[in-house]
Amino acid sequence: MTEEKKVGFVAMASEKTVGEIPDIGIGMIGHAFMGKAHSNGWIQMPYIFWPPAAIPRLVKICGIPEAEAAEAARRFGYKEYTADWKEIINDDRIQIVDNGTPNSLHAELSIEAAKAGKHIICEKPLARNAAEAKDMRDTVKKYNVKNICDFNYRMVPAIVLAKNLIMDGKLGKIFHFRARYLQEWIMDPNFPMVWRLKKSLAGSGALGDLGAHIIDLARFLCSEVQSVMSVSRTFINERYDESSKKKEKVDVDDAIASVVEFDNGAIGTIEASRFAAGRKNHNVIEINGEKGSIWWDLENMNNLHVFWADEKPVETRGFHCINVTESYHPYYEYWWPHGHIIGWENTFAHTALNMVNAVVKNKALEPYVATFEDGYRNAVICDAIIKSAETGKKELCIFE
Ligand code: SOE
């Protein structure tokens, strides 16, 4: 592995004294699950990756109702709070806008932030569909702002190690990429209608919420997606909606399964479901090449499993479990001694690190960090999966 790849992810050691490390203003839109996860990442980044290229300053958080935004500001350490996202966009103290809102608010808020010259992190999926995602991608290019679509699993050390092994040709020609992302949390028919179950708010169901992650890893680790042939199911077709006080139709998928063809000739499968009893956050990927195989399981995210086809002696040839927690592994040298492991939450500190290094040091985000271009291409593939499930035909993925 070349030094450049290892060095690419550590904080840019500042030759300045602590007092001279600049601040960089953060505005967070969204105060719930992703607001909590991203704020935690902003706080952890300078704490772990010291000295950072700049120290994030939590200027303002936006949430509705305002009382919850006030509580989040106090809890997470933001200087101020608001219920109006335009106050984030128009605040000159803020250089980076972090959009952790539900999918229906990704496009408008990110586009307005770009027009205001803010650098942007937007949660995945980038948008509800490819048309929205294309507007977002075109706008950040036009206004030349740094942009990340937060497919956070790209920033797990074990996944970056897999990327580097594949880039170094250690697997040789890739034959297969297969992945499943399975959860169980909406199997109860009494689970109420929430925004993730409404097409107008989410765009799609398990596909955009979970499938988008493994589509991104497929693009990251295998190659661009050429075509999909898919099926989808909605197992519970109506749920009680607290706001309308009646049962409403569920108009998104509960599960999808797709056969995939890749530009590099590989074939594979993508499966996403929120009806997999016993599966909590079961994101498992496997890549098979001519020289060996790699697999990874989010629920044991520090371990990467590798198999080398030419290993000797043959009597002991088999998968090895690598604990990716050494100082020479991506990101890890600033965390803890080997074997002390990190978790899902820490990938958001890596997001913060990469954005600050991009803004302050102009370090390239590609290919290791997903941008709005990746978010747009992901949305095209998701639209193709939905269309294929409707038509029963293979759909090509066409990117503009
Ligand atoms: C779904 O419950 C979810 O929170 C996704 O929205 C996240 O993207 C995934 O990382 C964990 O599960």
CSV table of N, CA and C in Angstrom, one decimal, residues 154-309:
chain,number,residue,atom,x,y,z
A,154,ARG,N,-18.3,4.4,3.5
A,154,ARG,CA,-17.0,4.6,2.7
A,154,ARG,C,-15.8,4.9,3.7
A,155,MET,N,-16.2,5.5,4.8
A,155,MET,CA,-15.2,6.0,5.7
A,155,MET,C,-14.9,5.1,7.0
A,156,VAL,N,-15.3,3.9,6.8
A,156,VAL,CA,-14.9,2.8,7.8
A,156,VAL,C,-13.5,2.4,7.4
A,157,PRO,N,-12.6,2.3,8.4
A,157,PRO,CA,-11.2,1.9,8.0
A,157,PRO,C,-11.1,0.6,7.2
A,158,ALA,N,-12.0,-0.4,7.6
A,158,ALA,CA,-11.9,-1.7,6.9
A,158,ALA,C,-12.4,-1.5,5.5
A,159,ILE,N,-13.3,-0.6,5.2
A,159,ILE,CA,-13.8,-0.4,3.8
A,159,ILE,C,-12.7,0.3,3.0
A,160,VAL,N,-12.0,1.2,3.6
A,160,VAL,CA,-11.0,1.9,2.9
A,160,VAL,C,-9.8,1.0,2.6
A,161,LEU,N,-9.5,0.1,3.5
A,161,LEU,CA,-8.5,-1.0,3.3
A,161,LEU,C,-8.9,-1.8,2.1
A,162,ALA,N,-10.2,-2.2,2.1
A,162,ALA,CA,-10.7,-3.0,1.0
A,162,ALA,C,-10.5,-2.3,-0.4
A,163,LYS,N,-10.8,-1.0,-0.3
A,163,LYS,CA,-10.7,-0.1,-1.5
A,163,LYS,C,-9.2,-0.1,-2.0
A,164,ASN,N,-8.3,0.1,-1.1
A,164,ASN,CA,-6.9,0.2,-1.4
A,164,ASN,C,-6.4,-1.2,-1.9
A,165,LEU,N,-6.8,-2.3,-1.3
A,165,LEU,CA,-6.4,-3.6,-1.8
A,165,LEU,C,-6.9,-3.8,-3.2
A,166,ILE,N,-8.1,-3.4,-3.5
A,166,ILE,CA,-8.7,-3.6,-4.9
A,166,ILE,C,-8.0,-2.7,-5.8
A,167,MET,N,-7.8,-1.4,-5.4
A,167,MET,CA,-7.0,-0.5,-6.3
A,167,MET,C,-5.6,-0.9,-6.6
A,168,ASP,N,-5.0,-1.6,-5.6
A,168,ASP,CA,-3.6,-2.1,-5.8
A,168,ASP,C,-3.6,-3.5,-6.6
A,169,GLY,N,-4.8,-3.9,-7.1
A,169,GLY,CA,-4.9,-5.1,-7.9
A,169,GLY,C,-4.8,-6.4,-7.1
A,170,LYS,N,-4.9,-6.4,-5.8
A,170,LYS,CA,-4.7,-7.6,-5.0
A,170,LYS,C,-5.8,-8.6,-5.3
A,171,LEU,N,-7.0,-8.2,-5.7
A,171,LEU,CA,-8.1,-9.2,-6.1
A,171,LEU,C,-8.0,-9.5,-7.6
A,172,GLY,N,-7.3,-8.7,-8.4
A,172,GLY,CA,-7.3,-8.9,-9.8
A,172,GLY,C,-8.7,-8.5,-10.4
A,173,LYS,N,-9.0,-9.2,-11.5
A,173,LYS,CA,-10.3,-8.9,-12.1
A,173,LYS,C,-11.5,-9.2,-11.2
A,174,ILE,N,-12.4,-8.3,-11.1
A,174,ILE,CA,-13.5,-8.5,-10.2
A,174,ILE,C,-14.7,-9.3,-10.9
A,175,PHE,N,-15.2,-10.4,-10.3
A,175,PHE,CA,-16.2,-11.1,-10.9
A,175,PHE,C,-17.6,-10.8,-10.3
A,176,HIS,N,-17.6,-10.6,-9.0
A,176,HIS,CA,-18.9,-10.4,-8.3
A,176,HIS,C,-18.8,-9.3,-7.2
A,177,PHE,N,-19.9,-8.6,-7.1
A,177,PHE,CA,-20.2,-7.8,-5.9
A,177,PHE,C,-21.6,-8.1,-5.4
A,178,ARG,N,-21.7,-8.5,-4.2
A,178,ARG,CA,-23.0,-8.8,-3.7
A,178,ARG,C,-23.2,-8.2,-2.3
A,179,ALA,N,-24.4,-7.7,-2.0
A,179,ALA,CA,-24.5,-7.0,-0.7
A,179,ALA,C,-26.0,-7.1,-0.3
A,180,ARG,N,-26.1,-7.2,1.1
A,180,ARG,CA,-27.5,-7.1,1.6
A,180,ARG,C,-27.5,-6.1,2.8
A,181,TYR,N,-28.5,-5.3,2.9
A,181,TYR,CA,-28.6,-4.4,4.0
A,181,TYR,C,-30.0,-4.6,4.6
A,182,LEU,N,-30.0,-5.3,5.8
A,182,LEU,CA,-31.3,-5.8,6.3
A,182,LEU,C,-31.5,-5.2,7.7
A,183,GLN,N,-32.8,-4.7,7.9
A,183,GLN,CA,-33.2,-4.3,9.3
A,183,GLN,C,-34.6,-4.9,9.5
A,184,GLU,N,-35.1,-4.7,10.7
A,184,GLU,CA,-36.4,-5.4,11.1
A,184,GLU,C,-37.5,-4.4,11.7
A,185,TRP,N,-37.1,-3.1,11.8
A,185,TRP,CA,-37.8,-2.2,12.7
A,185,TRP,C,-39.3,-1.9,12.3
A,186,ILE,N,-39.7,-2.2,11.1
A,186,ILE,CA,-41.1,-1.8,10.7
A,186,ILE,C,-42.0,-3.1,10.5
A,187,MET,N,-41.5,-4.2,11.0
A,187,MET,CA,-42.3,-5.5,10.7
A,187,MET,C,-43.6,-5.5,11.5
A,188,ASP,N,-43.7,-4.7,12.6
A,188,ASP,CA,-45.0,-4.7,13.4
A,188,ASP,C,-46.0,-3.9,12.7
A,189,PRO,N,-47.2,-4.5,12.3
A,189,PRO,CA,-48.2,-3.7,11.6
A,189,PRO,C,-48.7,-2.5,12.4
A,190,ASN,N,-48.4,-2.5,13.7
A,190,ASN,CA,-48.9,-1.4,14.5
A,190,ASN,C,-47.8,-0.2,14.6
A,191,PHE,N,-46.7,-0.5,13.9
A,191,PHE,CA,-45.7,0.6,13.8
A,191,PHE,C,-46.3,1.7,12.9
A,192,PRO,N,-46.3,2.9,13.4
A,192,PRO,CA,-47.1,4.0,12.7
A,192,PRO,C,-46.4,4.5,11.4
A,193,MET,N,-47.2,5.3,10.7
A,193,MET,CA,-46.6,6.0,9.5
A,193,MET,C,-45.6,7.0,10.0
A,194,VAL,N,-44.4,6.9,9.4
A,194,VAL,CA,-43.3,7.9,9.6
A,194,VAL,C,-42.8,8.4,8.3
A,195,TRP,N,-42.0,9.4,8.3
A,195,TRP,CA,-41.6,10.1,7.0
A,195,TRP,C,-40.8,9.1,6.1
A,196,ARG,N,-40.1,8.1,6.7
A,196,ARG,CA,-39.4,7.2,5.9
A,196,ARG,C,-40.3,6.2,5.1
A,197,LEU,N,-41.6,6.3,5.4
A,197,LEU,CA,-42.6,5.4,4.8
A,197,LEU,C,-43.5,6.1,3.8
A,198,LYS,N,-43.1,7.4,3.5
A,198,LYS,CA,-44.0,8.2,2.6
A,198,LYS,C,-43.2,8.6,1.4
A,199,LYS,N,-43.6,8.3,0.2
A,199,LYS,CA,-42.9,8.6,-1.0
A,199,LYS,C,-42.6,10.1,-1.1
A,200,SER,N,-43.6,10.9,-0.7
A,200,SER,CA,-43.5,12.4,-0.9
A,200,SER,C,-42.4,13.0,0.0
A,201,LEU,N,-42.1,12.3,1.1
A,201,LEU,CA,-41.1,12.7,2.0
A,201,LEU,C,-39.7,12.0,1.9
A,202,ALA,N,-39.8,10.7,1.5
A,202,ALA,CA,-38.6,9.9,1.5
A,202,ALA,C,-38.1,9.6,0.1
A,203,GLY,N,-39.0,9.6,-0.9
A,203,GLY,CA,-38.7,9.2,-2.2
A,203,GLY,C,-38.8,7.7,-2.5
A,204,SER,N,-38.3,6.9,-1.6
A,204,SER,CA,-38.5,5.5,-1.6
A,204,SER,C,-38.3,4.9,-0.2
A,205,GLY,N,-38.5,3.6,-0.1
A,205,GLY,CA,-38.5,3.0,1.3
A,205,GLY,C,-37.1,2.4,1.6
A,206,ALA,N,-37.0,1.1,1.7
A,206,ALA,CA,-35.8,0.5,2.1
A,206,ALA,C,-34.7,0.8,1.0
A,207,LEU,N,-35.2,1.0,-0.2
A,207,LEU,CA,-34.2,1.2,-1.3
A,207,LEU,C,-33.3,2.4,-1.0
A,208,GLY,N,-33.9,3.6,-0.8
A,208,GLY,CA,-33.1,4.8,-0.6
A,208,GLY,C,-32.5,4.9,0.8
A,209,ASP,N,-33.2,4.2,1.7
A,209,ASP,CA,-32.7,4.3,3.1
A,209,ASP,C,-31.5,3.4,3.3
A,210,LEU,N,-31.6,2.1,2.8
A,210,LEU,CA,-30.6,1.1,3.1
A,210,LEU,C,-29.9,0.7,1.7
A,211,GLY,N,-30.7,0.5,0.7
A,211,GLY,CA,-30.1,0.1,-0.6
A,211,GLY,C,-29.1,1.1,-1.1
A,212,ALA,N,-29.4,2.4,-0.9
A,212,ALA,CA,-28.5,3.4,-1.4
A,212,ALA,C,-27.1,3.2,-0.9
A,213,HIS,N,-27.0,2.8,0.4
A,213,HIS,CA,-25.7,2.6,1.0
A,213,HIS,C,-24.9,1.5,0.3
A,214,ILE,N,-25.5,0.4,0.0
A,214,ILE,CA,-24.8,-0.7,-0.7
A,214,ILE,C,-24.6,-0.5,-2.1
A,215,ILE,N,-25.5,0.3,-2.7
A,215,ILE,CA,-25.2,0.7,-4.1
A,215,ILE,C,-24.0,1.6,-4.1
A,216,ASP,N,-23.8,2.5,-3.1
A,216,ASP,CA,-22.6,3.3,-3.1
A,216,ASP,C,-21.4,2.5,-2.9
A,217,LEU,N,-21.4,1.5,-2.0
A,217,LEU,CA,-20.3,0.6,-1.8
A,217,LEU,C,-20.0,-0.2,-3.1
A,218,ALA,N,-21.0,-0.6,-3.8
A,218,ALA,CA,-20.8,-1.3,-5.1
A,218,ALA,C,-20.0,-0.4,-6.0
A,219,ARG,N,-20.4,0.8,-6.2
A,219,ARG,CA,-19.8,1.8,-7.1
A,219,ARG,C,-18.3,2.1,-6.6
A,220,PHE,N,-18.2,2.1,-5.2
A,220,PHE,CA,-16.9,2.5,-4.6
A,220,PHE,C,-15.9,1.3,-4.8
A,221,LEU,N,-16.3,0.1,-4.6
A,221,LEU,CA,-15.4,-1.0,-4.6
A,221,LEU,C,-15.4,-1.9,-5.8
A,222,CYS,N,-16.4,-1.9,-6.6
A,222,CYS,CA,-16.5,-2.7,-7.8
A,222,CYS,C,-16.3,-1.8,-9.1
A,223,SER,N,-17.4,-1.2,-9.5
A,223,SER,CA,-17.3,-0.2,-10.7
A,223,SER,C,-18.7,0.4,-10.9
A,224,GLU,N,-18.8,1.2,-11.9
A,224,GLU,CA,-20.1,1.9,-12.1
A,224,GLU,C,-21.1,0.8,-12.5
A,225,VAL,N,-22.4,1.1,-12.1
A,225,VAL,CA,-23.5,0.2,-12.4
A,225,VAL,C,-24.0,0.4,-13.8
A,226,GLN,N,-24.1,-0.7,-14.6
A,226,GLN,CA,-24.5,-0.5,-16.0
A,226,GLN,C,-26.0,-0.8,-16.1
A,227,SER,N,-26.5,-1.8,-15.4
A,227,SER,CA,-28.0,-2.2,-15.5
A,227,SER,C,-28.4,-2.8,-14.3
A,228,VAL,N,-29.8,-2.8,-14.1
A,228,VAL,CA,-30.4,-3.5,-12.9
A,228,VAL,C,-31.6,-4.2,-13.4
A,229,MET,N,-32.0,-5.3,-12.7
A,229,MET,CA,-33.2,-6.0,-13.0
A,229,MET,C,-33.8,-6.4,-11.6
A,230,SER,N,-34.9,-5.8,-11.3
A,230,SER,CA,-35.3,-5.8,-9.8
A,230,SER,C,-36.7,-6.2,-9.6
A,231,VAL,N,-36.9,-6.5,-8.3
A,231,VAL,CA,-38.3,-6.7,-7.8
A,231,VAL,C,-38.4,-5.9,-6.5
A,232,SER,N,-39.6,-5.5,-6.1
A,232,SER,CA,-39.8,-4.8,-4.8
A,232,SER,C,-41.1,-5.3,-4.3
A,233,ARG,N,-41.3,-5.2,-2.9
A,233,ARG,CA,-42.5,-5.5,-2.2
A,233,ARG,C,-42.8,-4.5,-1.2
A,234,THR,N,-44.1,-4.3,-1.0
A,234,THR,CA,-44.6,-3.5,0.2
A,234,THR,C,-45.4,-4.5,0.9
A,235,PHE,N,-45.0,-5.0,2.1
A,235,PHE,CA,-45.6,-6.1,2.8
A,235,PHE,C,-46.8,-5.6,3.6
A,236,ILE,N,-46.7,-4.4,4.2
A,236,ILE,CA,-47.8,-3.8,4.9
A,236,ILE,C,-48.2,-2.6,4.2
A,237,ASN,N,-49.5,-2.6,3.6
A,237,ASN,CA,-49.9,-1.6,2.6
A,237,ASN,C,-50.5,-0.3,3.2
A,238,GLU,N,-50.8,-0.4,4.6
A,238,GLU,CA,-51.3,0.8,5.2
A,238,GLU,C,-50.9,0.9,6.7
A,239,ARG,N,-50.7,2.0,7.2
A,239,ARG,CA,-50.3,2.2,8.6
A,239,ARG,C,-51.1,3.4,9.1
A,240,TYR,N,-51.3,3.4,10.5
A,240,TYR,CA,-52.0,4.5,11.1
A,240,TYR,C,-51.1,5.7,11.2
A,241,ASP,N,-51.7,6.8,10.7
A,241,ASP,CA,-50.9,8.1,10.7
A,241,ASP,C,-51.4,9.0,11.8
A,242,GLU,N,-50.5,9.3,12.7
A,242,GLU,CA,-50.8,10.1,13.9
A,242,GLU,C,-51.3,11.5,13.5
A,243,SER,N,-50.8,12.0,12.4
A,243,SER,CA,-51.2,13.4,12.0
A,243,SER,C,-52.6,13.4,11.4
A,244,SER,N,-53.0,12.4,10.6
A,244,SER,CA,-54.4,12.4,10.0
A,244,SER,C,-55.4,11.6,10.8
A,245,LYS,N,-54.8,11.0,11.9
A,245,LYS,CA,-55.7,10.2,12.8
A,245,LYS,C,-56.4,9.1,12.0
A,246,LYS,N,-55.8,8.6,10.9
A,246,LYS,CA,-56.4,7.4,10.2
A,246,LYS,C,-55.4,6.7,9.5
A,247,LYS,N,-55.8,5.5,9.0
A,247,LYS,CA,-54.8,4.7,8.3
A,247,LYS,C,-54.5,5.3,6.9
A,248,GLU,N,-53.2,5.3,6.6
A,248,GLU,CA,-52.8,5.9,5.3
A,248,GLU,C,-52.1,4.8,4.5
A,249,LYS,N,-52.1,4.9,3.1
A,249,LYS,CA,-51.5,3.9,2.3
A,249,LYS,C,-50.0,4.1,2.4
A,250,VAL,N,-49.2,3.0,2.4
A,250,VAL,CA,-47.8,3.0,2.4
A,250,VAL,C,-47.4,2.9,0.9
A,251,ASP,N,-46.8,4.0,0.4
A,251,ASP,CA,-46.5,4.1,-1.1
A,251,ASP,C,-45.0,3.9,-1.4
A,252,VAL,N,-44.3,3.3,-0.5
A,252,VAL,CA,-42.8,3.0,-0.8
A,252,VAL,C,-42.6,1.5,-0.6
A,253,ASP,N,-41.4,1.1,-1.0
A,253,ASP,CA,-41.0,-0.3,-0.9
A,253,ASP,C,-40.7,-0.7,0.5
A,254,ASP,N,-41.0,-1.9,1.0
A,254,ASP,CA,-40.5,-2.4,2.2
A,254,ASP,C,-39.2,-3.2,2.0
A,255,ALA,N,-39.1,-3.7,0.7
A,255,ALA,CA,-37.9,-4.5,0.4
A,255,ALA,C,-37.7,-4.4,-1.1
A,256,ILE,N,-36.4,-4.5,-1.5
A,256,ILE,CA,-36.1,-4.6,-2.9
A,256,ILE,C,-35.0,-5.7,-3.1
A,257,ALA,N,-35.0,-6.3,-4.2
A,257,ALA,CA,-33.9,-7.2,-4.6
A,257,ALA,C,-33.6,-6.9,-6.0
A,258,SER,N,-32.3,-6.9,-6.4
A,258,SER,CA,-31.9,-6.5,-7.7
A,258,SER,C,-30.6,-7.3,-8.2
A,259,VAL,N,-30.7,-7.8,-9.4
A,259,VAL,CA,-29.5,-8.3,-10.0
A,259,VAL,C,-28.8,-7.1,-10.8
A,260,VAL,N,-27.5,-7.1,-10.7
A,260,VAL,CA,-26.8,-5.9,-11.2
A,260,VAL,C,-25.7,-6.3,-12.1
A,261,GLU,N,-25.6,-5.5,-13.2
A,261,GLU,CA,-24.4,-5.7,-14.1
A,261,GLU,C,-23.5,-4.4,-14.0
A,262,PHE,N,-22.2,-4.6,-13.9
A,262,PHE,CA,-21.3,-3.5,-13.7
A,262,PHE,C,-20.5,-3.2,-15.0
A,263,ASP,N,-20.0,-2.0,-15.1
A,263,ASP,CA,-19.2,-1.6,-16.3
A,263,ASP,C,-18.0,-2.5,-16.5
A,264,ASN,N,-17.4,-3.0,-15.4
A,264,ASN,CA,-16.2,-3.8,-15.5
A,264,ASN,C,-16.5,-5.3,-15.8
A,265,GLY,N,-17.7,-5.6,-16.1
A,265,GLY,CA,-18.0,-7.0,-16.5
A,265,GLY,C,-18.5,-7.8,-15.3
A,266,ALA,N,-18.4,-7.3,-14.1
A,266,ALA,CA,-18.8,-8.1,-13.0
A,266,ALA,C,-20.4,-8.1,-12.9
A,267,ILE,N,-20.9,-9.1,-12.2
A,267,ILE,CA,-22.3,-9.2,-11.9
A,267,ILE,C,-22.5,-9.3,-10.4
A,268,GLY,N,-23.7,-9.0,-10.0
A,268,GLY,CA,-23.9,-9.1,-8.5
A,268,GLY,C,-25.4,-9.0,-8.1
A,269,THR,N,-25.6,-8.8,-6.8
A,269,THR,CA,-26.9,-8.7,-6.3
A,269,THR,C,-26.9,-7.6,-5.2
A,270,ILE,N,-28.0,-6.9,-5.1
A,270,ILE,CA,-28.2,-5.9,-4.1
A,270,ILE,C,-29.6,-6.2,-3.5
A,271,GLU,N,-29.6,-6.3,-2.1
A,271,GLU,CA,-30.9,-6.6,-1.4
A,271,GLU,C,-31.0,-5.7,-0.2
A,272,ALA,N,-32.2,-5.1,-0.1
A,272,ALA,CA,-32.4,-4.2,1.0
A,272,ALA,C,-33.8,-4.5,1.6
A,273,SER,N,-33.9,-4.6,2.9
A,273,SER,CA,-35.3,-4.9,3.5
A,273,SER,C,-35.3,-4.4,4.9
A,274,ARG,N,-36.5,-4.0,5.3
A,274,ARG,CA,-36.7,-3.6,6.7
A,274,ARG,C,-37.7,-4.6,7.3
A,275,PHE,N,-37.8,-5.8,6.7
A,275,PHE,CA,-38.6,-6.9,7.1
A,275,PHE,C,-37.8,-8.2,7.4
A,276,ALA,N,-36.6,-8.0,7.8
A,276,ALA,CA,-35.7,-9.2,8.0
A,276,ALA,C,-35.6,-9.5,9.5
A,277,ALA,N,-36.5,-10.3,10.0
A,277,ALA,CA,-36.6,-10.5,11.5
A,277,ALA,C,-35.3,-11.0,12.0
A,278,GLY,N,-34.8,-10.3,13.1
A,278,GLY,CA,-33.6,-10.6,13.7
A,278,GLY,C,-32.4,-9.8,13.2
A,279,ARG,N,-32.6,-9.1,12.1
A,279,ARG,CA,-31.5,-8.3,11.6
A,279,ARG,C,-31.6,-6.9,12.1
A,280,LYS,N,-30.6,-6.4,12.8
A,280,LYS,CA,-30.7,-5.1,13.4
A,280,LYS,C,-30.1,-4.0,12.5
A,281,ASN,N,-28.9,-4.1,12.1
A,281,ASN,CA,-28.3,-3.2,11.1
A,281,ASN,C,-27.3,-3.9,10.3
A,282,HIS,N,-27.8,-5.0,9.6
A,282,HIS,CA,-27.1,-6.0,8.9
A,282,HIS,C,-26.7,-5.6,7.5
A,283,ASN,N,-25.5,-5.0,7.5
A,283,ASN,CA,-25.0,-4.5,6.2
A,283,ASN,C,-23.8,-5.4,5.8
A,284,VAL,N,-23.9,-6.3,4.9
A,284,VAL,CA,-22.8,-7.2,4.6
A,284,VAL,C,-22.5,-7.2,3.1
A,285,ILE,N,-21.2,-7.0,2.8
A,285,ILE,CA,-20.8,-7.0,1.4
A,285,ILE,C,-19.8,-8.1,1.1
A,286,GLU,N,-19.7,-8.5,-0.1
A,286,GLU,CA,-18.7,-9.5,-0.5
A,286,GLU,C,-18.3,-9.2,-1.9
A,287,ILE,N,-16.9,-9.2,-2.2
A,287,ILE,CA,-16.4,-9.1,-3.5
A,287,ILE,C,-15.5,-10.3,-3.8
A,288,ASN,N,-15.8,-10.9,-5.0
A,288,ASN,CA,-15.0,-12.0,-5.5
A,288,ASN,C,-14.2,-11.7,-6.7
A,289,GLY,N,-12.9,-11.9,-6.6
A,289,GLY,CA,-12.0,-11.6,-7.8
A,289,GLY,C,-11.2,-12.8,-8.2
A,290,GLU,N,-10.4,-12.7,-9.3
A,290,GLU,CA,-9.7,-13.8,-9.8
A,290,GLU,C,-8.5,-14.2,-8.8
A,291,LYS,N,-8.1,-13.3,-7.9
A,291,LYS,CA,-7.0,-13.6,-7.0
A,291,LYS,C,-7.5,-13.8,-5.6
A,292,GLY,N,-8.8,-13.6,-5.4
A,292,GLY,CA,-9.3,-13.8,-4.0
A,292,GLY,C,-10.6,-13.1,-3.7
A,293,SER,N,-11.0,-13.1,-2.5
A,293,SER,CA,-12.3,-12.5,-2.1
A,293,SER,C,-12.1,-11.6,-0.8
A,294,ILE,N,-13.1,-10.7,-0.6
A,294,ILE,CA,-13.1,-9.9,0.6
A,294,ILE,C,-14.6,-9.8,1.0
A,295,TRP,N,-14.8,-9.9,2.3
A,295,TRP,CA,-16.2,-9.6,2.8
A,295,TRP,C,-16.1,-8.9,4.1
A,296,TRP,N,-17.2,-8.1,4.4
A,296,TRP,CA,-17.3,-7.2,5.6
A,296,TRP,C,-18.7,-7.2,6.1
A,297,ASP,N,-18.8,-7.0,7.4
A,297,ASP,CA,-20.1,-7.0,8.1
A,297,ASP,C,-20.1,-5.7,9.0
A,298,LEU,N,-21.1,-4.8,8.8
A,298,LEU,CA,-21.1,-3.6,9.6
A,298,LEU,C,-21.2,-3.9,11.0
A,299,GLU,N,-21.9,-4.9,11.4
A,299,GLU,CA,-22.1,-5.2,12.9
A,299,GLU,C,-20.8,-5.6,13.5
A,300,ASN,N,-19.8,-5.9,12.7
A,300,ASN,CA,-18.5,-6.2,13.2
A,300,ASN,C,-17.5,-5.4,12.4
A,301,MET,N,-17.7,-4.1,12.4
A,301,MET,CA,-17.2,-3.2,11.3
A,301,MET,C,-15.7,-3.0,11.4
A,302,ASN,N,-15.0,-3.4,12.5
A,302,ASN,CA,-13.5,-3.3,12.5
A,302,ASN,C,-12.8,-4.4,11.8
A,303,ASN,N,-13.5,-5.5,11.5
A,303,ASN,CA,-12.9,-6.6,10.9
A,303,ASN,C,-13.1,-6.7,9.4
A,304,LEU,N,-12.1,-7.0,8.6
A,304,LEU,CA,-12.2,-7.3,7.2
A,304,LEU,C,-11.7,-8.7,6.9
A,305,HIS,N,-12.5,-9.4,6.2
A,305,HIS,CA,-12.2,-10.8,5.9
A,305,HIS,C,-11.7,-11.0,4.5
A,306,VAL,N,-10.5,-11.6,4.4
A,306,VAL,CA,-9.9,-11.7,3.1
A,306,VAL,C,-9.5,-13.1,2.8
A,307,PHE,N,-9.5,-13.5,1.5
A,307,PHE,CA,-9.1,-14.8,1.1
A,307,PHE,C,-8.2,-14.6,-0.1
A,308,TRP,N,-7.0,-15.2,-0.1
A,308,TRP,CA,-6.1,-15.1,-1.2
A,308,TRP,C,-6.0,-16.5,-1.9
A,309,ALA,N,-6.3,-16.5,-3.2
A,309,ALA,CA,-6.4,-17.8,-4.0
A,309,ALA,C,-5.1,-18.5,-4.1
